[in-house]
Amino acid sequence: AGGRIFAVGGAGPDSALNEEYDPGVATRFSSLAPNTSYLFKAQARNQAGVVSPESASISTYTWAALPAATSPAFTVVAIDSITFQWGANSNPGNTKYLARASTAASFGGGAAVLTTDWGAMTSTASLMLSANTTYFFSVKARNEVLIETAYVSLGSTSTLAAVPASAASTFSAVG
């Protein structure tokens, strides 16, 4: 007695068919690509070795991988904006990311939190920031069926100090 469970899909030469005989009632497939569609089917085999027809197909996406912190994380730092980046960490190009910036490392406590829209990007800029202020950054990913990863910290940096405005001279004469 036994059976066969197999997955079909993904990318690469080894992912077209991933099967296991006699898995019991469940199995875990390894080496599946993140945020990738896979089709699952099953068959049963009786004690005489007769195999049943394949079950109906069930498809789903694997979870997205956590985004990867990169170095340097901050590519442009200005008085009122910071451009930052992260790595896809084997996620395909259709993976969406949500990035955020805050003056609080915990992203809470009443501090302002600036977030991007979900998008298929691995860098973005936070605009309209306060000068000479430290900001903390993090990012998370989601797969095609909207399952989100945890946030990954990208570290912190400060915007540049504003250039002082020139003061009118209070000197009437020098000498």
PDB file of C-alpha atoms in Angstrom:
ATOM      1  CA  ALA A   1       0.000   0.000   0.000  1.00  0.00           C
ATOM      2  CA  GLY A   2       1.088   3.562  -0.418  1.00  0.00           C
ATOM      3  CA  GLY A   3       0.627   6.440  -2.715  1.00  0.00           C
ATOM      4  CA  ARG A   4       2.259   9.231  -4.573  1.00  0.00           C
ATOM      5  CA  ILE A   5       2.044  12.967  -4.074  1.00  0.00           C
ATOM      6  CA  PHE A   6       3.715  15.216  -6.589  1.00  0.00           C
ATOM      7  CA  ALA A   7       4.126  18.895  -7.405  1.00  0.00           C
ATOM      8  CA  VAL A   8       4.527  20.330 -10.890  1.00  0.00           C
ATOM      9  CA  GLY A   9       5.594  23.889 -11.626  1.00  0.00           C
ATOM     10  CA  GLY A  10       8.186  26.434 -10.718  1.00  0.00           C
ATOM     11  CA  ALA A  11      11.338  27.342 -12.571  1.00  0.00           C
ATOM     12  CA  GLY A  12      14.588  25.550 -13.341  1.00  0.00           C
ATOM     13  CA  PRO A  13      15.506  22.105 -14.626  1.00  0.00           C
ATOM     14  CA  ASP A  14      14.778  20.242 -11.371  1.00  0.00           C
ATOM     15  CA  SER A  15      11.400  21.761 -10.546  1.00  0.00           C
ATOM     16  CA  ALA A  16       9.233  20.290 -13.320  1.00  0.00           C
ATOM     17  CA  LEU A  17       8.351  17.269 -11.194  1.00  0.00           C
ATOM     18  CA  ASN A  18       8.948  16.742  -7.505  1.00  0.00           C
ATOM     19  CA  GLU A  19       7.361  13.538  -6.273  1.00  0.00           C
ATOM     20  CA  GLU A  20       7.463  11.217  -3.320  1.00  0.00           C
ATOM     21  CA  TYR A  21       6.117   7.662  -2.982  1.00  0.00           C
ATOM     22  CA  ASP A  22       4.486   6.445   0.200  1.00  0.00           C
ATOM     23  CA  PRO A  23       4.367   9.830   1.934  1.00  0.00           C
ATOM     24  CA  GLY A  24       1.596   8.817   4.329  1.00  0.00           C
ATOM     25  CA  VAL A  25      -1.091  11.490   4.426  1.00  0.00           C
ATOM     26  CA  ALA A  26       1.222  14.475   3.825  1.00  0.00           C
ATOM     27  CA  THR A  27       4.665  15.390   2.591  1.00  0.00           C
ATOM     28  CA  ARG A  28       6.945  18.405   2.467  1.00  0.00           C
ATOM     29  CA  PHE A  29       8.584  19.368  -0.815  1.00  0.00           C
ATOM     30  CA  SER A  30      11.983  21.017  -0.592  1.00  0.00           C
ATOM     31  CA  SER A  31      13.843  23.222  -3.051  1.00  0.00           C
ATOM     32  CA  LEU A  32      10.714  25.003  -4.258  1.00  0.00           C
ATOM     33  CA  ALA A  33      11.260  28.551  -5.539  1.00  0.00           C
ATOM     34  CA  PRO A  34       9.773  31.447  -3.535  1.00  0.00           C
ATOM     35  CA  ASN A  35       6.582  33.166  -4.747  1.00  0.00           C
ATOM     36  CA  THR A  36       6.118  30.585  -7.489  1.00  0.00           C
ATOM     37  CA  SER A  37       2.975  28.758  -8.599  1.00  0.00           C
ATOM     38  CA  TYR A  38       2.925  24.988  -8.140  1.00  0.00           C
ATOM     39  CA  LEU A  39       0.287  22.441  -9.084  1.00  0.00           C
ATOM     40  CA  PHE A  40      -0.268  19.515  -6.703  1.00  0.00           C
ATOM     41  CA  LYS A  41      -1.798  16.121  -7.496  1.00  0.00           C
ATOM     42  CA  ALA A  42      -2.016  12.800  -5.687  1.00  0.00           C
ATOM     43  CA  GLN A  43      -2.487   9.116  -6.467  1.00  0.00           C
ATOM     44  CA  ALA A  44      -3.124   6.100  -4.264  1.00  0.00           C
ATOM     45  CA  ARG A  45      -1.717   2.595  -4.653  1.00  0.00           C
ATOM     46  CA  ASN A  46      -3.384  -0.452  -3.137  1.00  0.00           C
ATOM     47  CA  GLN A  47      -1.706  -3.588  -1.743  1.00  0.00           C
ATOM     48  CA  ALA A  48      -1.807  -5.208  -5.172  1.00  0.00           C
ATOM     49  CA  GLY A  49       0.146  -2.282  -6.630  1.00  0.00           C
ATOM     50  CA  VAL A  50      -2.780  -0.883  -8.604  1.00  0.00           C
ATOM     51  CA  VAL A  51      -2.502   2.888  -8.864  1.00  0.00           C
ATOM     52  CA  SER A  52      -5.601   5.096  -8.860  1.00  0.00           C
ATOM     53  CA  PRO A  53      -6.171   7.869 -11.363  1.00  0.00           C
ATOM     54  CA  GLU A  54      -4.621  11.230 -10.481  1.00  0.00           C
ATOM     55  CA  SER A  55      -6.625  13.456  -8.169  1.00  0.00           C
ATOM     56  CA  ALA A  56      -7.892  16.827  -9.239  1.00  0.00           C
ATOM     57  CA  SER A  57      -5.130  19.429  -9.356  1.00  0.00           C
ATOM     58  CA  ILE A  58      -4.733  21.950  -6.573  1.00  0.00           C
ATOM     59  CA  SER A  59      -2.508  24.963  -7.147  1.00  0.00           C
ATOM     60  CA  THR A  60      -0.999  27.561  -4.878  1.00  0.00           C
ATOM     61  CA  TYR A  61       1.999  29.845  -4.561  1.00  0.00           C
ATOM     62  CA  THR A  62       4.932  29.333  -2.255  1.00  0.00           C
ATOM     63  CA  TRP A  63       5.621  32.086   0.257  1.00  0.00           C
ATOM     64  CA  ALA A  64       7.871  34.957  -0.729  1.00  0.00           C
ATOM     65  CA  ALA A  65      11.354  34.893   0.774  1.00  0.00           C
ATOM     66  CA  LEU A  66      12.263  37.562   3.311  1.00  0.00           C
ATOM     67  CA  PRO A  67      13.822  40.581   1.600  1.00  0.00           C
ATOM     68  CA  ALA A  68      17.587  40.805   2.161  1.00  0.00           C
ATOM     69  CA  ALA A  69      19.382  43.739   3.739  1.00  0.00           C
ATOM     70  CA  THR A  70      22.065  45.050   1.387  1.00  0.00           C
ATOM     71  CA  SER A  71      25.172  47.120   1.829  1.00  0.00           C
ATOM     72  CA  PRO A  72      25.005  49.966   1.344  1.00  0.00           C
ATOM     73  CA  ALA A  73      21.347  50.205   2.318  1.00  0.00           C
ATOM     74  CA  PHE A  74      21.259  53.977   1.809  1.00  0.00           C
ATOM     75  CA  THR A  75      22.268  55.138  -1.651  1.00  0.00           C
ATOM     76  CA  VAL A  76      21.336  58.836  -1.477  1.00  0.00           C
ATOM     77  CA  VAL A  77      21.016  60.886   1.716  1.00  0.00           C
ATOM     78  CA  ALA A  78      19.835  64.490   1.465  1.00  0.00           C
ATOM     79  CA  ILE A  79      18.302  67.178   3.694  1.00  0.00           C
ATOM     80  CA  ASP A  80      14.711  66.032   3.135  1.00  0.00           C
ATOM     81  CA  SER A  81      14.960  62.583   1.522  1.00  0.00           C
ATOM     82  CA  ILE A  82      16.730  59.227   1.760  1.00  0.00           C
ATOM     83  CA  THR A  83      16.896  56.643  -1.021  1.00  0.00           C
ATOM     84  CA  PHE A  84      17.297  53.099   0.252  1.00  0.00           C
ATOM     85  CA  GLN A  85      17.488  49.591  -1.216  1.00  0.00           C
ATOM     86  CA  TRP A  86      17.205  45.903  -0.375  1.00  0.00           C
ATOM     87  CA  GLY A  87      17.805  42.566  -2.090  1.00  0.00           C
ATOM     88  CA  ALA A  88      15.151  40.311  -3.610  1.00  0.00           C
ATOM     89  CA  ASN A  89      16.670  37.206  -1.934  1.00  0.00           C
ATOM     90  CA  SER A  90      15.659  34.813  -4.773  1.00  0.00           C
ATOM     91  CA  ASN A  91      12.148  36.259  -5.076  1.00  0.00           C
ATOM     92  CA  PRO A  92      11.021  36.535  -8.715  1.00  0.00           C
ATOM     93  CA  GLY A  93      10.356  39.910 -10.351  1.00  0.00           C
ATOM     94  CA  ASN A  94       6.599  39.752  -9.694  1.00  0.00           C
ATOM     95  CA  THR A  95       7.141  39.861  -5.907  1.00  0.00           C
ATOM     96  CA  LYS A  96       5.724  42.985  -4.256  1.00  0.00           C
ATOM     97  CA  TYR A  97       7.413  44.877  -1.418  1.00  0.00           C
ATOM     98  CA  LEU A  98       6.235  47.404   1.172  1.00  0.00           C
ATOM     99  CA  ALA A  99       8.887  49.669   2.681  1.00  0.00           C
ATOM    100  CA  ARG A 100       8.571  51.977   5.653  1.00  0.00           C
ATOM    101  CA  ALA A 101      10.521  54.655   7.516  1.00  0.00           C
ATOM    102  CA  SER A 102      10.035  56.022  11.030  1.00  0.00           C
ATOM    103  CA  THR A 103      11.758  58.184  13.611  1.00  0.00           C
ATOM    104  CA  ALA A 104      11.193  55.349  16.131  1.00  0.00           C
ATOM    105  CA  ALA A 105      13.126  52.077  15.921  1.00  0.00           C
ATOM    106  CA  SER A 106       9.980  50.256  17.083  1.00  0.00           C
ATOM    107  CA  PHE A 107       7.816  51.946  14.414  1.00  0.00           C
ATOM    108  CA  GLY A 108       5.382  52.700  17.223  1.00  0.00           C
ATOM    109  CA  GLY A 109       4.952  54.910  20.263  1.00  0.00           C
ATOM    110  CA  GLY A 110       3.146  57.611  18.344  1.00  0.00           C
ATOM    111  CA  ALA A 111       6.048  58.281  15.967  1.00  0.00           C
ATOM    112  CA  ALA A 112       5.204  59.026  12.366  1.00  0.00           C
ATOM    113  CA  VAL A 113       5.536  56.025  10.053  1.00  0.00           C
ATOM    114  CA  LEU A 114       5.900  56.648   6.331  1.00  0.00           C
ATOM    115  CA  THR A 115       5.075  53.701   4.039  1.00  0.00           C
ATOM    116  CA  THR A 116       5.250  53.089   0.322  1.00  0.00           C
ATOM    117  CA  ASP A 117       2.556  51.429  -1.726  1.00  0.00           C
ATOM    118  CA  TRP A 118       3.094  47.744  -2.530  1.00  0.00           C
ATOM    119  CA  GLY A 119       5.290  47.528  -5.631  1.00  0.00           C
ATOM    120  CA  ALA A 120       7.695  45.280  -7.513  1.00  0.00           C
ATOM    121  CA  MET A 121      10.779  47.330  -6.637  1.00  0.00           C
ATOM    122  CA  THR A 122      13.959  46.805  -4.631  1.00  0.00           C
ATOM    123  CA  SER A 123      14.642  50.473  -3.889  1.00  0.00           C
ATOM    124  CA  THR A 124      12.634  53.570  -3.086  1.00  0.00           C
ATOM    125  CA  ALA A 125      12.982  57.070  -1.672  1.00  0.00           C
ATOM    126  CA  SER A 126      11.401  58.533   1.429  1.00  0.00           C
ATOM    127  CA  LEU A 127      10.548  62.154   0.658  1.00  0.00           C
ATOM    128  CA  MET A 128       9.538  65.154   2.740  1.00  0.00           C
ATOM    129  CA  LEU A 129      11.605  64.069   5.738  1.00  0.00           C
ATOM    130  CA  SER A 130      12.778  66.435   8.477  1.00  0.00           C
ATOM    131  CA  ALA A 131      16.351  67.703   8.302  1.00  0.00           C
ATOM    132  CA  ASN A 132      18.966  66.440  10.766  1.00  0.00           C
ATOM    133  CA  THR A 133      16.709  63.593  11.955  1.00  0.00           C
ATOM    134  CA  THR A 134      17.423  59.881  12.377  1.00  0.00           C
ATOM    135  CA  TYR A 135      15.109  57.504  10.511  1.00  0.00           C
ATOM    136  CA  PHE A 136      14.773  53.725  10.755  1.00  0.00           C
ATOM    137  CA  PHE A 137      13.877  51.642   7.697  1.00  0.00           C
ATOM    138  CA  SER A 138      12.353  48.207   7.108  1.00  0.00           C
ATOM    139  CA  VAL A 139      10.743  46.252   4.268  1.00  0.00           C
ATOM    140  CA  LYS A 140       8.555  43.171   3.817  1.00  0.00           C
ATOM    141  CA  ALA A 141       7.478  41.093   0.813  1.00  0.00           C
ATOM    142  CA  ARG A 142       4.277  39.361  -0.246  1.00  0.00           C
ATOM    143  CA  ASN A 143       3.520  36.601  -2.705  1.00  0.00           C
ATOM    144  CA  GLU A 144       0.914  36.477  -5.456  1.00  0.00           C
ATOM    145  CA  VAL A 145      -1.834  35.327  -3.068  1.00  0.00           C
ATOM    146  CA  LEU A 146      -1.115  38.240  -0.689  1.00  0.00           C
ATOM    147  CA  ILE A 147       0.668  36.311   2.083  1.00  0.00           C
ATOM    148  CA  GLU A 148       3.144  38.733   3.678  1.00  0.00           C
ATOM    149  CA  THR A 149       6.546  38.080   5.227  1.00  0.00           C
ATOM    150  CA  ALA A 150       7.741  39.677   8.429  1.00  0.00           C
ATOM    151  CA  TYR A 151       9.512  43.029   8.199  1.00  0.00           C
ATOM    152  CA  VAL A 152      13.293  43.023   7.749  1.00  0.00           C
ATOM    153  CA  SER A 153      15.279  45.873   9.280  1.00  0.00           C
ATOM    154  CA  LEU A 154      17.430  47.841   6.855  1.00  0.00           C
ATOM    155  CA  GLY A 155      19.083  49.911   9.587  1.00  0.00           C
ATOM    156  CA  SER A 156      18.992  53.621  10.234  1.00  0.00           C
ATOM    157  CA  THR A 157      20.577  56.825   9.027  1.00  0.00           C
ATOM    158  CA  SER A 158      20.031  60.561   9.433  1.00  0.00           C
ATOM    159  CA  THR A 159      19.033  63.202   6.950  1.00  0.00           C
ATOM    160  CA  LEU A 160      21.546  65.982   6.403  1.00  0.00           C
ATOM    161  CA  ALA A 161      21.418  69.174   8.448  1.00  0.00           C
ATOM    162  CA  ALA A 162      19.715  72.128   6.819  1.00  0.00           C
ATOM    163  CA  VAL A 163      21.947  74.956   5.646  1.00  0.00           C
ATOM    164  CA  PRO A 164      21.507  77.898   8.011  1.00  0.00           C
ATOM    165  CA  ALA A 165      19.746  80.911   6.558  1.00  0.00           C
ATOM    166  CA  SER A 166      22.068  83.887   6.232  1.00  0.00           C
ATOM    167  CA  ALA A 167      21.538  86.495   8.920  1.00  0.00           C
ATOM    168  CA  ALA A 168      21.478  90.195   8.165  1.00  0.00           C
ATOM    169  CA  SER A 169      24.644  91.862   9.358  1.00  0.00           C
ATOM    170  CA  THR A 170      24.346  93.794  12.596  1.00  0.00           C
ATOM    171  CA  PHE A 171      27.715  95.440  12.091  1.00  0.00           C
ATOM    172  CA  SER A 172      27.754  99.058  11.000  1.00  0.00           C
ATOM    173  CA  ALA A 173      31.465  99.237  10.429  1.00  0.00           C
ATOM    174  CA  VAL A 174      34.496  97.072  10.824  1.00  0.00           C
ATOM    175  CA  GLY A 175      37.769  98.588  11.677  1.00  0.00           C
TER     176      GLY A 175
END
